[in-house]
PDB file of C-alpha atoms and ligand atoms in Angstrom:
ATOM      1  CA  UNK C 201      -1.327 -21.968   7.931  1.00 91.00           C
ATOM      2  CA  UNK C 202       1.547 -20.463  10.161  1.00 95.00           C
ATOM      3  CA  UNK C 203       0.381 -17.709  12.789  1.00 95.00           C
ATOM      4  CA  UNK C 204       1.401 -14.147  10.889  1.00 96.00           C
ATOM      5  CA  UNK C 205      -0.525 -15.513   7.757  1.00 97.00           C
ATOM      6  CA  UNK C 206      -3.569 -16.391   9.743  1.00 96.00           C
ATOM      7  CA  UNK C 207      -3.203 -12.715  11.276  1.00 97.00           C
ATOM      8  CA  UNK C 208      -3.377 -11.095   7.928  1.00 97.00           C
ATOM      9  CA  UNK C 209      -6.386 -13.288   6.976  1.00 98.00           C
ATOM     10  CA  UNK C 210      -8.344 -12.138  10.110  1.00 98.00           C
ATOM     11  CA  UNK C 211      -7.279  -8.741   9.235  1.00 98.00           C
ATOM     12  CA  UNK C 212      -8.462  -8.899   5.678  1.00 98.00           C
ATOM     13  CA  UNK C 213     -11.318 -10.486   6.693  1.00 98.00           C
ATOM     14  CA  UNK C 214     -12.423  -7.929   9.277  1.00 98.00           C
ATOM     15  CA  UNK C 215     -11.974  -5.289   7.168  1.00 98.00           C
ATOM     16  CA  UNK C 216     -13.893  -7.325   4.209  1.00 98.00           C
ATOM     17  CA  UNK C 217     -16.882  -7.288   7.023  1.00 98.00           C
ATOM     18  CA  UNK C 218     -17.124  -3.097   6.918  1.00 98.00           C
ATOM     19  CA  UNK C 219     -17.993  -3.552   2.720  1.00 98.00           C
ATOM     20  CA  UNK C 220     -21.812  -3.713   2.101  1.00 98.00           C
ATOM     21  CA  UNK C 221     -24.168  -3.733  -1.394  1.00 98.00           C
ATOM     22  CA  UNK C 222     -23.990  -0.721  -3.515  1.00 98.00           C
ATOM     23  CA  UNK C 223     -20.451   0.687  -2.761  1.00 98.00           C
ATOM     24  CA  UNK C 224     -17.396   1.587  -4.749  1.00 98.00           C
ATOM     25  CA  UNK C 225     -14.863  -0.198  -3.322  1.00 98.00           C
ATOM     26  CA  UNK C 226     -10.846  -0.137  -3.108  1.00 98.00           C
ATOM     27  CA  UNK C 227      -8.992  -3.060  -3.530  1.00 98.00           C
ATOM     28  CA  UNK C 228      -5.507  -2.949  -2.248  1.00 98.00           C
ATOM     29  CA  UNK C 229      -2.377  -4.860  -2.992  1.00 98.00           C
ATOM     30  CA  UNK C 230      -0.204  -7.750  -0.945  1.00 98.00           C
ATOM     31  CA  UNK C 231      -0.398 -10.501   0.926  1.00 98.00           C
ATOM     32  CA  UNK C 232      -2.787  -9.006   3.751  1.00 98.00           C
ATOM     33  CA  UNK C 233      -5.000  -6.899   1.162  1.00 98.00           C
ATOM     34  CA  UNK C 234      -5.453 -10.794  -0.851  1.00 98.00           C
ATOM     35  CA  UNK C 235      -7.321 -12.223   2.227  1.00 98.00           C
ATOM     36  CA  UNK C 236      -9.838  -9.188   1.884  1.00 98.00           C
ATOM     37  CA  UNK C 237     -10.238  -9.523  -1.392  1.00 98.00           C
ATOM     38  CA  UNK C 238     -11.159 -13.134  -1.409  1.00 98.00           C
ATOM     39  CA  UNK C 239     -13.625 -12.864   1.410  1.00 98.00           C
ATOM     40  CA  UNK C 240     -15.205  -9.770  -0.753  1.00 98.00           C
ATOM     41  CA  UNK C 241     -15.327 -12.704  -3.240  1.00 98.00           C
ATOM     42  CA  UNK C 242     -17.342 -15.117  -1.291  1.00 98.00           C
ATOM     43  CA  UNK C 243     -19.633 -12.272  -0.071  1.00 98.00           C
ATOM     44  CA  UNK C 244     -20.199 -11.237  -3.806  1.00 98.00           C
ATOM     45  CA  UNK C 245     -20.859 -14.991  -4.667  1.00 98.00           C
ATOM     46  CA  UNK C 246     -23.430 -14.522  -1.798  1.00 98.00           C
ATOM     47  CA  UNK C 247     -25.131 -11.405  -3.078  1.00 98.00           C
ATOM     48  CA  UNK C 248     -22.937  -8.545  -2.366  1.00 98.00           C
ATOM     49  CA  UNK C 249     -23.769  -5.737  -5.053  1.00 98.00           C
ATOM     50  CA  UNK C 250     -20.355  -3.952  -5.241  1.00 98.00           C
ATOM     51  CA  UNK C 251     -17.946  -2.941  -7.792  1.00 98.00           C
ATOM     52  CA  UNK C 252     -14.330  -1.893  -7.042  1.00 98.00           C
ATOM     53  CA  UNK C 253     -11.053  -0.264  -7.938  1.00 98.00           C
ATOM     54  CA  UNK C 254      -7.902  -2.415  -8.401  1.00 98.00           C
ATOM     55  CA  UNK C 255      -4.520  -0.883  -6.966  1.00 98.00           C
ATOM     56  CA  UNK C 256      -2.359  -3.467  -9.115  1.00 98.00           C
ATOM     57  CA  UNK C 257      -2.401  -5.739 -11.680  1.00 98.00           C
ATOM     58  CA  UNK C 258      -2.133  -8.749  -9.659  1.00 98.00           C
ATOM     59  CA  UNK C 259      -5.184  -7.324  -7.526  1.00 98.00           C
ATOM     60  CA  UNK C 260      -7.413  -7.190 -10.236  1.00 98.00           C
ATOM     61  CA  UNK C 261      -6.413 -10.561 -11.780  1.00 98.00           C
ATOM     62  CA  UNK C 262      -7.044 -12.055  -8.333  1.00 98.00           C
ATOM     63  CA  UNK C 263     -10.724  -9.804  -8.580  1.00 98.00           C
ATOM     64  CA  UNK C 264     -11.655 -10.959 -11.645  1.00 98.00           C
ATOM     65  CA  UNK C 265     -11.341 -14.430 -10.975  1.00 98.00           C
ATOM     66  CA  UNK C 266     -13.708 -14.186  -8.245  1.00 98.00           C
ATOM     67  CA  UNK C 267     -16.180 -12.550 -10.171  1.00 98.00           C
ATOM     68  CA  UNK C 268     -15.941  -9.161  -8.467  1.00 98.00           C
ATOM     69  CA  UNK C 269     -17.114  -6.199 -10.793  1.00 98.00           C
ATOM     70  CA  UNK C 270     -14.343  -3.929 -11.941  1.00 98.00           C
ATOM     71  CA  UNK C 271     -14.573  -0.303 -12.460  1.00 98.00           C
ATOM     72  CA  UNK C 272     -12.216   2.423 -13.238  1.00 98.00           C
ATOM     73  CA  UNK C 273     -11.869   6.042 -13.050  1.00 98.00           C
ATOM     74  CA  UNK C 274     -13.314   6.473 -16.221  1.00 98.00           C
ATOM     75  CA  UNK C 275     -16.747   5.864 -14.633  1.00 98.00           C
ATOM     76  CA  UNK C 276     -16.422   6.576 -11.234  1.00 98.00           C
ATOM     77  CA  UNK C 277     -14.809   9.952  -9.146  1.00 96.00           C
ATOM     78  CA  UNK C 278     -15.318   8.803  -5.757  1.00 98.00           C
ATOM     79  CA  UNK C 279     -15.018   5.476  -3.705  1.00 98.00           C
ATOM     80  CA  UNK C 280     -16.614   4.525  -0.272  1.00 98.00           C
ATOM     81  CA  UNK C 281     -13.701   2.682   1.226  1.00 98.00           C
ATOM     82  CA  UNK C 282     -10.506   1.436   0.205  1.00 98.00           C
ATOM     83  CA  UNK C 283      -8.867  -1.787   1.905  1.00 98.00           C
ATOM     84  CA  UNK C 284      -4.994  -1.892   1.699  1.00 98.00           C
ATOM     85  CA  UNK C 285      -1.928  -3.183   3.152  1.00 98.00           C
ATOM     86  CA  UNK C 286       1.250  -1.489   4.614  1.00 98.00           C
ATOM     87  CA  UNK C 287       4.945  -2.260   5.519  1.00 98.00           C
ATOM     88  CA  UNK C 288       5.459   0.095   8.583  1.00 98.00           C
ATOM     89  CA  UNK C 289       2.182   1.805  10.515  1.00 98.00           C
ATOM     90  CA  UNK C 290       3.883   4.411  12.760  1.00 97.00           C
ATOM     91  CA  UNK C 291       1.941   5.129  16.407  1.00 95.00           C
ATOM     92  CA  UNK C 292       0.458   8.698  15.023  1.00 95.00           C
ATOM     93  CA  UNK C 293      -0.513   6.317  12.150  1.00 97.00           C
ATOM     94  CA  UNK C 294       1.805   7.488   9.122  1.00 98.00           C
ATOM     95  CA  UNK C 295       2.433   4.849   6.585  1.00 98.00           C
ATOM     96  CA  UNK C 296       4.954   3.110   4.666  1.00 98.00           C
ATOM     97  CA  UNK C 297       3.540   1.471   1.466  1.00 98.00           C
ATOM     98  CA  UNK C 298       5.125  -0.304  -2.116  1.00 98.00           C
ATOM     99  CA  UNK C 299       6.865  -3.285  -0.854  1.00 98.00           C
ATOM    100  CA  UNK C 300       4.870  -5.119  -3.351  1.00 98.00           C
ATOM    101  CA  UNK C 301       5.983  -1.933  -5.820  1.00 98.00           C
ATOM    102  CA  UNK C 302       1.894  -0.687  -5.719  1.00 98.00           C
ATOM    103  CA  UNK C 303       2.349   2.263  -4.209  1.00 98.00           C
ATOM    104  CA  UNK C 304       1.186   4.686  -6.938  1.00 98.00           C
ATOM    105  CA  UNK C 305      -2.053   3.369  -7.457  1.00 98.00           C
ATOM    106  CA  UNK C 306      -2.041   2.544  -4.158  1.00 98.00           C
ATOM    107  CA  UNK C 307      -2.042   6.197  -3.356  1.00 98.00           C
ATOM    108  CA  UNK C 308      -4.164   7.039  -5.990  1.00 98.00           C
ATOM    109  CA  UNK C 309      -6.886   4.903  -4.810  1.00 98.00           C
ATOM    110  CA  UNK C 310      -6.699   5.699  -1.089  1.00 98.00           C
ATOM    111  CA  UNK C 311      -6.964   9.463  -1.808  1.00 98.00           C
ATOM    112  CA  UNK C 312     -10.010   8.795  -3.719  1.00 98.00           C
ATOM    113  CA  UNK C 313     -12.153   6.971  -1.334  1.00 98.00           C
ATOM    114  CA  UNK C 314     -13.812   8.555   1.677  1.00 98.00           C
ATOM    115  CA  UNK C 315     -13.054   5.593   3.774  1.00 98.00           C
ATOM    116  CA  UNK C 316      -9.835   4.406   3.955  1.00 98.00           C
ATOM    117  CA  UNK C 317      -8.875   0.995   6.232  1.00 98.00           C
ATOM    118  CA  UNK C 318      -5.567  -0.215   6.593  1.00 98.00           C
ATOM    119  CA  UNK C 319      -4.609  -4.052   7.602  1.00 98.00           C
ATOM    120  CA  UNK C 320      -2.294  -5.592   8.851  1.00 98.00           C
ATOM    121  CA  UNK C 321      -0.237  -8.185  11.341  1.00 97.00           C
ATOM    122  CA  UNK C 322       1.277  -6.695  14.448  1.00 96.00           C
ATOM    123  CA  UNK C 323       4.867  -6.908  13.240  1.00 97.00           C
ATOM    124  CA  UNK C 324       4.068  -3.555  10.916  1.00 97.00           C
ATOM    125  CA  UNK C 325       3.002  -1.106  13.598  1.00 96.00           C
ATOM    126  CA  UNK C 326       5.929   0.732  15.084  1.00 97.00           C
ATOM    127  CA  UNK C 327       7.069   3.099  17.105  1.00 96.00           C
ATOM    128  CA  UNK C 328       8.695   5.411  14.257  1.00 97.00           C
ATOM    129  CA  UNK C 329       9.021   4.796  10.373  1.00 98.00           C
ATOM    130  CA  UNK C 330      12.298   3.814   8.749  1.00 98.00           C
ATOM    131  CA  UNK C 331      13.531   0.412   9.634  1.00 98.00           C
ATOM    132  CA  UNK C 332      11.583  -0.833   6.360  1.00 98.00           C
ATOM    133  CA  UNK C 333      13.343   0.758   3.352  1.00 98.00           C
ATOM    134  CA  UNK C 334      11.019   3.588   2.111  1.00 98.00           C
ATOM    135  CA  UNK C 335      10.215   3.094  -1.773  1.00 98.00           C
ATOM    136  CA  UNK C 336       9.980   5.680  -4.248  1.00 98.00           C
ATOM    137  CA  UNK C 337       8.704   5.283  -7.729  1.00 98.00           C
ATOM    138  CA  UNK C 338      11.217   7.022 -10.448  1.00 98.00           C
ATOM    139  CA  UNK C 339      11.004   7.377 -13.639  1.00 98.00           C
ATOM    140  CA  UNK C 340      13.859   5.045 -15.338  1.00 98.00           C
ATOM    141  CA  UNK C 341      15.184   7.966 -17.375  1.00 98.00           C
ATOM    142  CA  UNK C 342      17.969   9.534 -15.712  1.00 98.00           C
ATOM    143  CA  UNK C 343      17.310   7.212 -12.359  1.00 98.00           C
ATOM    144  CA  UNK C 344      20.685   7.491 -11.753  1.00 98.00           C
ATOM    145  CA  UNK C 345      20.852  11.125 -10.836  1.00 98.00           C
ATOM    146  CA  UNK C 346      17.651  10.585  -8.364  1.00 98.00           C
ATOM    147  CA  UNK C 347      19.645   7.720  -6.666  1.00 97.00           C
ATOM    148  CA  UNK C 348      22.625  10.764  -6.225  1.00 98.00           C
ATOM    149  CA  UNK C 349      19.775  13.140  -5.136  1.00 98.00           C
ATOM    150  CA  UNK C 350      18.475  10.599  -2.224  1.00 98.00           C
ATOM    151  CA  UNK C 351      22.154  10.191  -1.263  1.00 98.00           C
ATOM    152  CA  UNK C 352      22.798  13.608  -0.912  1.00 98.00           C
ATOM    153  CA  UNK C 353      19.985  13.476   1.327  1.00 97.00           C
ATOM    154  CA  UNK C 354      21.271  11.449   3.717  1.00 96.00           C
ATOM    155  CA  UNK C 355      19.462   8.481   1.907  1.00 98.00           C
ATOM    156  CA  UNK C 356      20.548   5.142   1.057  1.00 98.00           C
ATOM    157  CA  UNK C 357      18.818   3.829  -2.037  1.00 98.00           C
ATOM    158  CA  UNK C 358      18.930   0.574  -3.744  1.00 98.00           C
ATOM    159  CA  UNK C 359      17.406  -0.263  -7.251  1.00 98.00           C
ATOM    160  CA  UNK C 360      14.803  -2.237  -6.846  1.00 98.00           C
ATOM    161  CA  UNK C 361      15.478  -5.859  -9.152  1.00 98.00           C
ATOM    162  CA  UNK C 362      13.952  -8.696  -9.982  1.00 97.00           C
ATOM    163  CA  UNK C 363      16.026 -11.461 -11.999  1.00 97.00           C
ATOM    164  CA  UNK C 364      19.087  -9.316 -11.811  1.00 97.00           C
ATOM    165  CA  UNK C 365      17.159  -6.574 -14.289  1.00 98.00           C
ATOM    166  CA  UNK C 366      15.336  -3.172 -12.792  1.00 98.00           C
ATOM    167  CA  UNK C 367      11.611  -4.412 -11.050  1.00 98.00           C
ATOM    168  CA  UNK C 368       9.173  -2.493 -13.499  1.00 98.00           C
ATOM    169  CA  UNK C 369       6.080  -0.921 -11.694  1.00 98.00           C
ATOM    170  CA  UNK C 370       2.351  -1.534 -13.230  1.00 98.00           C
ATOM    171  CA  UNK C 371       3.037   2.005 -14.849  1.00 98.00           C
ATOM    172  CA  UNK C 372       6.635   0.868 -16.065  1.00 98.00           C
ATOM    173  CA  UNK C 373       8.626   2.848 -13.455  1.00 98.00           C
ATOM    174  CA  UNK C 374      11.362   1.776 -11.203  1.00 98.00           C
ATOM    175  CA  UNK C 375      11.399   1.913  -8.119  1.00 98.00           C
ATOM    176  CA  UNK C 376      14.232   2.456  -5.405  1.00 98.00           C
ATOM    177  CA  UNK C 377      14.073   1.444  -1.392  1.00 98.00           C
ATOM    178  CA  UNK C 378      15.863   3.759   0.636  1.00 98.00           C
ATOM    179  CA  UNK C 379      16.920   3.839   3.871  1.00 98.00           C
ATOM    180  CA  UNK C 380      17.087   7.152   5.715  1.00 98.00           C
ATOM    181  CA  UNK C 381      17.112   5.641   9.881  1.00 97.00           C
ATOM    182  CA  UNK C 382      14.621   6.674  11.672  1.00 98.00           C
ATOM    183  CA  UNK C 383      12.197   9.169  10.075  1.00 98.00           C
ATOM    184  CA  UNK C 384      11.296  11.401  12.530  1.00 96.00           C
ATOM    185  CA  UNK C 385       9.400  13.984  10.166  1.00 97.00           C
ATOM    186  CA  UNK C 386       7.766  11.800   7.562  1.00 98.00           C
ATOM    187  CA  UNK C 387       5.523  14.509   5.731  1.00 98.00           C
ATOM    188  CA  UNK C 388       9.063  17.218   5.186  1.00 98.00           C
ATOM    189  CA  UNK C 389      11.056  14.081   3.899  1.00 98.00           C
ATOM    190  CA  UNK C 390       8.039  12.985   1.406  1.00 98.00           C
ATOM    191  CA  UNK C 391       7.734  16.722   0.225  1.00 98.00           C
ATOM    192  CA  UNK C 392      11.631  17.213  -0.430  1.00 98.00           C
ATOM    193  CA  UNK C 393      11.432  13.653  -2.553  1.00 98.00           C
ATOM    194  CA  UNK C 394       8.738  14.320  -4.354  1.00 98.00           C
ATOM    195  CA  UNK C 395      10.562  18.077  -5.002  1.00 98.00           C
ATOM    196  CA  UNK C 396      13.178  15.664  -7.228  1.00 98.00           C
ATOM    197  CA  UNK C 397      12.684  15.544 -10.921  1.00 98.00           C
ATOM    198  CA  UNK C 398      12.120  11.894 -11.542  1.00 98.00           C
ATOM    199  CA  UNK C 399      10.362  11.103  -8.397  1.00 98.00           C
ATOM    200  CA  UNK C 400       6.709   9.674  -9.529  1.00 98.00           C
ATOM    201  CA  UNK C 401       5.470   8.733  -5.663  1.00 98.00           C
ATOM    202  CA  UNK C 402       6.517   8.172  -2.628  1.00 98.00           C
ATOM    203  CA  UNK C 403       5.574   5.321  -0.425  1.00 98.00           C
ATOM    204  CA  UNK C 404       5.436   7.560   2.630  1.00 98.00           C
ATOM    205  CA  UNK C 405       1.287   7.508   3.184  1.00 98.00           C
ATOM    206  CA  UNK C 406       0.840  10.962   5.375  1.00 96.00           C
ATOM    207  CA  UNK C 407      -1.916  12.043   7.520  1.00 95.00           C
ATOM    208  CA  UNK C 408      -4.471   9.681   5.465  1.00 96.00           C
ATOM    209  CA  UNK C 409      -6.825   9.102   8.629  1.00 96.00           C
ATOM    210  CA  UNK C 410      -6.953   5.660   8.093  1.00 98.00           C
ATOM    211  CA  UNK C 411      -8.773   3.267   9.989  1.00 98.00           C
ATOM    212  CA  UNK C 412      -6.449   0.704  10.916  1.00 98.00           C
ATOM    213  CA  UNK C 413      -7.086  -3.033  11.497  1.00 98.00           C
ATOM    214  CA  UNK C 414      -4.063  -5.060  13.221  1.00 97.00           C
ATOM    215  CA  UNK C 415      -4.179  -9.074  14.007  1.00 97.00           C
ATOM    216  CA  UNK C 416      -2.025 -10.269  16.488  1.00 96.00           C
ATOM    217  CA  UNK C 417      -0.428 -13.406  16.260  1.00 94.00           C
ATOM    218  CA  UNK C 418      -2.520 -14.522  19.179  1.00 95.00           C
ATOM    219  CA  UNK C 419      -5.536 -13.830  17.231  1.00 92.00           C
ATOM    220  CA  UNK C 420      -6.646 -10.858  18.795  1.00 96.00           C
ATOM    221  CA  UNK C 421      -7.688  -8.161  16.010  1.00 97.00           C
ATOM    222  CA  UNK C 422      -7.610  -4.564  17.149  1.00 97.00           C
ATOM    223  CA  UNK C 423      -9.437  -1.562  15.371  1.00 97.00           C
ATOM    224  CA  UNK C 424      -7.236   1.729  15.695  1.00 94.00           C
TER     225      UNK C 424
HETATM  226  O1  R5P F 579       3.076  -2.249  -2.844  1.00 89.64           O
HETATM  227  C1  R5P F 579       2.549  -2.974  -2.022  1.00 89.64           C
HETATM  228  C2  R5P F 579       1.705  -2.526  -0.944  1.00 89.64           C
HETATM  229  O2  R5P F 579       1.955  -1.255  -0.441  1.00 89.64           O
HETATM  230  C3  R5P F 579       1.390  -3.549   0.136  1.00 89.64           C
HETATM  231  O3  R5P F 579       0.125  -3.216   0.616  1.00 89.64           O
HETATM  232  C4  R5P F 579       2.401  -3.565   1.264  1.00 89.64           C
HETATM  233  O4  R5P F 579       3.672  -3.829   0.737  1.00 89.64           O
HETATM  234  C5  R5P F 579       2.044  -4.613   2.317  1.00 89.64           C
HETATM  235  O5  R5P F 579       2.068  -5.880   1.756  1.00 89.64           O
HETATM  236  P1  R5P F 579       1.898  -7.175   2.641  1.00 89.64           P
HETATM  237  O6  R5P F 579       0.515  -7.170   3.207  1.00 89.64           O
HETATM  238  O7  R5P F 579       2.147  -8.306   1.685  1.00 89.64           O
HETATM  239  O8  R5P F 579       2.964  -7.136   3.704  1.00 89.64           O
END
């Protein structure tokens, strides 16, 4: 196992550690959220008494197979703590989520838990948002005049692909990565996308109060 992925499994796995018996419990999406979920896993093979939220498709797939009790929002309002990942973790903690295209239900499920712990490897915490292409979720009607929209604000979007056809979300959206440089005033920029008809979500994740968990490549894990 190479050094950044054994940083995202002591992340997940810290963060796995704050989950005890009887809570509602968020389970993120990527490559740093999958070490959580596994360890939640083994501690539900143990005895852990929990049942949880999926943020993706792929998430609950990987919870099911591990025999971790799924719930929706059909039965349950509120969640104790969510565990999720992030591309970009500025220093006065705002977030860039959806590289893995989650970021809706991402968002969803953060805002509904009371607890909300981010994880990640060192390379995601920076000094200011922007270097990692922000994604917003559209609606593919019309897309193109939301791609005009972000360019007119200074933007530079791509359509997200996969096999040379539009990436469709979980909730069949698309989804476009834009560049804007630095983003020095995260919360105005997600208010005047989300003020575009179209525009489902943004990935920018503002003043959430998360707790956030970083591994180092050295295999020091720090709690901010
Ligand atoms: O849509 C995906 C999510 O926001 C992920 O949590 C984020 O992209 C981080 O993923 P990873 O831990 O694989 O870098």
């Amino acid at each position: 196992m190479d050094t950044i992925t054994k940083a995202k499994k002591a992340a997940g796995e810290k963060a796995a550690s704050l989950v005890q018996s009887g809570m509602l419990v968020g389970l993120g999406t990527g490559s740093t959220a999958y070490w959580a979920i596994e360890k939640i896993g083994q501690m539900v093979k143990e005895g852990l008494n929990i049942r949880a939220v999926a943020t993706s498709v792929a998430s609950e797939q990987q919870a099911i197979a591990l025999g971790i009790p799924i719930t929706s929002f059909s039965e349950v309002q509120q969640l104790d703590i969510d565990i999720d990942g992030a591309d970009e973790i500025s220093e006065d903690l705002q977030i860039i989520k959806g590289g893995g295209g989650a970021l809706l239900r991402e968002k969803i499920v953060a805002h509904a838990s009371r607890k909300k712990v981010i994880v990640a490897d060192e390379r995601k915490y920076v000094r200011t948002l922007g270097k990692f292409p922000l994604p917003v979720e559209i609606i593919p009607f019309g897309w193109e005049l939301v791609f005009k929209s972000v360019q007119a604000l200074k933007g530079s979007p791509t359509l997200r692909t996969r096999e040379d056809k539009p990436y469709i979300t979980d909730n069949g959206n698309y989804i476009i990565d834009c560049l804007f440089g630095s983003i020095e005033n995260p919360e105005q920029l997600h208010h005047q996308l989300k003020a575009m008809t179209g525009v489902v979500e943004t990935g920018l994740f503002i003043n959430l109060k998360p707790t956030v968990i970083i591994a180092f490549e050295n295999g020091e894990v720090k709690t901010i």
